[in-house]
Short mmCIF file of C-alpha atoms and ligand atoms in Angstrom, two decimals:
data_model
loop_
_atom_site.label_atom_id
_atom_site.label_comp_id
_atom_site.label_asym_id
_atom_site.label_seq_id
_atom_site.Cartn_x
_atom_site.Cartn_y
_atom_site.Cartn_z
CA ARG A 29 7.77 -112.06 73.47
CA VAL A 30 5.90 -109.18 71.62
CA PRO A 31 6.89 -109.03 67.86
CA VAL A 32 8.76 -105.94 66.69
CA LEU A 33 9.25 -104.55 63.16
CA THR A 34 11.98 -101.99 63.00
CA ILE A 35 12.17 -99.39 60.14
CA ASP A 36 15.37 -97.31 60.20
CA GLY A 37 16.85 -95.09 57.67
CA PRO A 38 18.27 -91.59 56.81
CA VAL A 39 16.41 -88.17 56.78
CA SER A 40 13.47 -87.76 54.39
CA SER A 41 13.60 -91.41 53.37
CA GLY A 42 9.91 -91.53 54.08
CA LYS A 43 10.19 -93.87 56.99
CA GLY A 44 7.81 -91.87 59.28
CA THR A 45 4.97 -92.04 56.79
CA VAL A 46 5.67 -95.76 55.95
CA ALA A 47 5.99 -96.76 59.64
CA ARG A 48 2.65 -95.08 60.34
CA ARG A 49 0.92 -96.85 57.46
CA VAL A 50 2.37 -100.22 58.25
CA ALA A 51 1.37 -100.07 61.94
CA CYS A 52 -2.12 -99.02 61.03
CA ARG A 53 -2.54 -101.82 58.49
CA MET A 54 -1.17 -104.34 60.99
CA ALA A 55 -3.10 -102.75 63.88
CA TRP A 56 0.23 -102.66 65.95
CA HIS A 57 1.55 -100.02 68.14
CA LEU A 58 3.93 -97.21 66.77
CA LEU A 59 7.18 -95.89 68.21
CA ASP A 60 8.36 -92.63 66.58
CA SER A 61 11.75 -92.55 68.34
CA GLY A 62 12.72 -89.37 66.65
CA ALA A 63 9.77 -87.59 68.40
CA LEU A 64 11.37 -88.63 71.72
CA TYR A 65 14.58 -86.96 70.98
CA ARG A 66 12.71 -83.95 69.68
CA VAL A 67 10.64 -83.69 72.85
CA LEU A 68 13.79 -84.06 74.86
CA GLY A 69 15.40 -81.10 72.87
CA LEU A 70 12.38 -78.87 73.51
CA TYR A 71 12.24 -79.75 77.20
CA ALA A 72 15.85 -78.92 77.56
CA GLU A 73 15.31 -75.61 75.87
CA ARG A 74 12.39 -74.81 78.06
CA GLN A 75 14.28 -75.91 81.22
CA GLY A 76 17.21 -73.57 80.27
CA VAL A 77 19.56 -76.58 80.12
CA ALA A 78 22.49 -76.12 77.76
CA LEU A 79 22.76 -78.65 74.95
CA ASP A 80 26.24 -79.74 76.11
CA ASP A 81 25.44 -80.12 79.70
CA GLU A 82 25.46 -84.08 79.55
CA PRO A 83 24.62 -84.78 83.29
CA ALA A 84 21.67 -82.35 83.33
CA LEU A 85 20.33 -83.57 79.93
CA THR A 86 20.68 -87.17 81.11
CA ARG A 87 18.59 -86.29 84.18
CA LEU A 88 16.02 -84.57 81.95
CA ALA A 89 15.82 -87.71 79.80
CA ARG A 90 15.20 -89.75 82.77
CA GLU A 91 12.31 -87.66 84.16
CA LEU A 92 11.00 -86.60 80.72
CA PRO A 93 7.14 -86.08 81.47
CA VAL A 94 6.06 -87.18 77.95
CA VAL A 95 3.15 -89.32 77.05
CA PHE A 96 2.28 -90.52 73.54
CA ARG A 97 -1.43 -91.02 73.26
CA GLU A 98 -2.66 -93.20 70.44
CA GLY A 99 -5.92 -92.21 68.88
CA ASP A 100 -7.39 -93.33 65.57
CA GLY A 101 -4.63 -92.96 62.97
CA ASP A 102 -2.99 -90.31 64.88
CA ILE A 103 -0.71 -89.92 67.83
CA GLN A 104 -0.80 -87.06 70.43
CA VAL A 105 2.34 -85.98 72.12
CA LEU A 106 1.89 -84.47 75.49
CA LEU A 107 4.77 -82.78 77.38
CA ALA A 108 3.50 -82.36 80.99
CA GLY A 109 0.05 -82.39 79.66
CA GLU A 110 0.52 -79.80 76.94
CA ASP A 111 -0.06 -81.12 73.30
CA ILE A 112 3.29 -80.38 71.51
CA GLY A 113 2.76 -82.61 68.51
CA GLN A 114 2.92 -79.68 65.96
CA LEU A 115 5.67 -77.82 67.74
CA ILE A 116 8.19 -80.71 67.79
CA ARG A 117 7.91 -80.92 63.89
CA ASP A 118 9.71 -77.54 63.66
CA GLU A 119 13.07 -77.51 61.91
CA ARG A 120 14.56 -75.79 64.93
CA VAL A 121 13.47 -78.62 67.29
CA GLY A 122 14.90 -81.13 64.99
CA GLU A 123 18.16 -79.42 65.23
CA LEU A 124 17.95 -79.49 69.05
CA ALA A 125 17.14 -83.24 68.87
CA SER A 126 20.08 -84.09 66.70
CA GLN A 127 22.29 -82.23 69.27
CA VAL A 128 21.01 -84.24 72.46
CA ALA A 129 20.96 -87.43 70.35
CA VAL A 130 24.80 -87.52 70.13
CA LEU A 131 25.27 -87.94 73.92
CA GLN A 132 25.46 -91.75 74.72
CA PRO A 133 24.16 -91.25 78.36
CA VAL A 134 21.15 -89.63 77.12
CA ARG A 135 20.45 -92.42 74.60
CA ASP A 136 21.00 -94.95 77.57
CA ALA A 137 18.45 -93.08 79.52
CA LEU A 138 15.86 -93.24 76.71
CA LEU A 139 16.52 -96.91 75.95
CA ALA A 140 14.07 -98.60 78.50
CA ARG A 141 11.51 -96.10 77.68
CA GLN A 142 11.54 -96.99 74.10
CA GLN A 143 11.63 -100.78 74.69
CA ALA A 144 8.57 -100.33 76.85
CA PHE A 145 6.59 -99.45 73.71
CA ALA A 146 6.75 -103.10 72.68
CA GLU A 147 3.27 -104.12 73.75
CA ALA A 148 0.74 -106.75 72.45
CA PRO A 149 -0.11 -107.24 69.60
CA GLY A 150 3.06 -105.79 68.31
CA LEU A 151 5.18 -102.67 67.56
CA VAL A 152 6.46 -100.89 64.59
CA ALA A 153 9.51 -98.90 65.64
CA ASP A 154 10.75 -95.99 63.46
CA GLY A 155 14.24 -94.43 64.01
CA ARG A 156 17.82 -94.59 63.30
CA ASP A 157 19.00 -97.36 65.72
CA MET A 158 15.87 -99.45 66.20
CA GLY A 159 17.38 -102.51 64.52
CA THR A 160 21.07 -102.02 65.61
CA VAL A 161 20.44 -101.10 69.27
CA VAL A 162 16.96 -100.70 70.72
CA PHE A 163 15.30 -103.82 69.42
CA ARG A 164 18.34 -105.89 68.31
CA GLN A 165 16.33 -109.11 68.55
CA ALA A 166 13.56 -107.89 66.22
CA PRO A 167 12.57 -110.71 63.71
CA LEU A 168 11.99 -108.29 60.95
CA LYS A 169 14.25 -105.12 60.19
CA ILE A 170 13.88 -102.76 57.46
CA PHE A 171 16.44 -100.16 56.30
CA LEU A 172 14.60 -97.64 54.06
CA THR A 173 16.64 -95.39 51.88
CA ALA A 174 16.50 -93.41 48.61
CA SER A 175 18.95 -91.37 46.62
CA PRO A 176 19.90 -87.93 48.16
CA GLU A 177 18.31 -86.16 45.00
CA GLU A 178 15.13 -88.02 45.51
CA ARG A 179 14.94 -87.35 49.25
CA ALA A 180 15.68 -83.64 48.64
CA ARG A 181 12.89 -83.58 45.89
CA ARG A 182 10.47 -84.98 48.43
CA ARG A 183 11.41 -82.58 51.11
CA TYR A 184 11.15 -79.80 48.50
CA ASN A 185 7.62 -80.68 47.56
CA GLN A 186 6.67 -80.87 51.34
CA LEU A 187 8.10 -77.35 51.97
CA LYS A 188 6.23 -76.05 48.89
CA GLU A 189 2.94 -77.64 50.13
CA LYS A 190 3.31 -75.72 53.30
CA GLY A 191 3.91 -72.61 51.44
CA PHE A 192 7.63 -72.22 52.15
CA ASN A 193 10.28 -71.13 49.82
CA ALA A 194 12.68 -73.92 48.92
CA ASN A 195 15.78 -74.39 46.82
CA LEU A 196 16.45 -77.89 45.45
CA PRO A 197 20.25 -77.57 45.06
CA ALA A 198 20.47 -76.46 48.60
CA LEU A 199 18.34 -79.21 49.95
CA ILE A 200 20.41 -81.79 48.18
CA GLU A 201 23.56 -80.31 49.75
CA ASP A 202 21.90 -80.21 53.17
CA ILE A 203 20.78 -83.99 52.85
CA ARG A 204 24.22 -85.13 51.98
CA ALA A 205 25.84 -83.14 54.78
CA ARG A 206 23.21 -84.72 57.25
CA ASP A 207 23.92 -88.17 55.83
CA ASP A 208 27.61 -87.70 56.37
CA ARG A 209 27.09 -86.63 59.94
CA ASP A 210 24.55 -89.31 60.75
CA MET A 211 26.63 -92.12 59.33
CA GLN A 212 29.99 -90.83 60.69
CA ARG A 213 29.08 -89.84 64.21
CA SER A 214 30.73 -91.86 66.78
CA VAL A 215 27.56 -92.38 68.83
CA ALA A 216 24.88 -94.58 67.29
CA PRO A 217 25.87 -94.22 63.74
CA LEU A 218 23.24 -94.74 61.08
CA ARG A 219 23.75 -98.06 59.39
CA PRO A 220 21.67 -101.10 58.32
CA ALA A 221 21.59 -103.97 60.87
CA ASP A 222 23.40 -106.95 59.56
CA ASP A 223 20.03 -108.91 59.29
CA ALA A 224 18.08 -105.82 57.85
CA ILE A 225 16.32 -105.86 54.54
CA VAL A 226 17.34 -102.70 52.59
CA ILE A 227 14.68 -101.11 50.53
CA ASP A 228 15.56 -98.47 48.23
CA SER A 229 12.43 -96.26 47.73
CA THR A 230 13.95 -93.97 44.95
CA HIS A 231 11.51 -95.37 42.33
CA LEU A 232 8.86 -96.62 44.74
CA SER A 233 5.71 -95.00 45.97
CA VAL A 234 4.78 -95.02 49.58
CA GLU A 235 2.07 -97.69 48.87
CA ASP A 236 4.70 -99.84 46.97
CA VAL A 237 7.02 -99.76 50.05
CA VAL A 238 4.17 -100.41 52.54
CA ASP A 239 3.08 -103.39 50.40
CA ARG A 240 6.55 -104.68 50.27
CA ILE A 241 7.13 -104.56 54.01
CA LEU A 242 3.68 -106.24 54.53
CA GLU A 243 4.67 -108.98 52.22
CA GLU A 244 7.95 -109.56 54.35
CA ALA A 245 5.91 -109.51 57.60
CA ALA A 246 3.47 -112.12 56.16
CA ARG A 247 6.27 -114.53 55.48
O1 C5P B 19 13.50 -88.70 62.73
P1 C5P B 19 13.56 -87.36 63.27
O2 C5P B 19 13.88 -86.41 62.33
O3 C5P B 19 12.37 -87.01 63.99
O4 C5P B 19 14.73 -87.44 64.48
C1 C5P B 19 15.17 -86.30 65.00
C2 C5P B 19 16.64 -86.40 65.40
O5 C5P B 19 16.73 -87.30 66.50
C3 C5P B 19 17.52 -86.81 64.23
O6 C5P B 19 18.41 -85.76 63.83
C4 C5P B 19 18.39 -87.97 64.76
O7 C5P B 19 19.76 -87.56 64.83
C5 C5P B 19 17.90 -88.29 66.16
N1 C5P B 19 17.42 -89.63 66.34
C6 C5P B 19 18.28 -90.60 66.84
N2 C5P B 19 17.86 -91.79 67.01
C7 C5P B 19 16.69 -92.26 66.78
C8 C5P B 19 15.75 -91.29 66.24
C9 C5P B 19 16.17 -89.98 66.04
O8 C5P B 19 19.51 -90.11 67.03
N3 C5P B 19 16.33 -93.47 66.98
#
């Protein structure tokens, strides 16, 4: 069986960056499961399917013509051949993603597709339910978190770097609200797997976190 390392956590916990670096250092494949939900949200919008039309969304999830092409240190996301890697990072597309993600039949339809990423020599899987649902048997599960204030600060810096205006108190409020929604939703609520190692990165750099995970993986 192909080894899988899962990294779950709340919004702006840094798990995307950490997962990418860990996968790179281990020379393992990478699954960015959030990207899959984002692509589906975008695809639904383009197909004119309403975000509460569960049967139609489930059908789209099954047929989703998406390909993740791994290059050196980067992953191209192709929707029916079109590179949409930048587009799906949009705040708006993230909103679409979080709406389709609350539908259980949609999640079920994406399950096998996610599990198919587990190919030799190994997989680093980044998301919300990697350790609790999709790769329940993974030998190493990480739950990465940080205080809402610290996550808001990171988000603030990212936005500033991109030249956007940002308001720190509003971002903190926003992150708290998202946490509540993610942890309280009835479908795939965000929580650490029982056997997950919880890493609080509030006072850790990305490199610290990566090193800590590589240490655990080497055990
Ligand atoms: O991590 P990212 O921001 O790309 O995820 C986009 C949306 O997809 C999130 O709002 C989250 O609710 C949803 N998601 C999910 N399960 C995953 C990954 C993402 O429900 N495994």
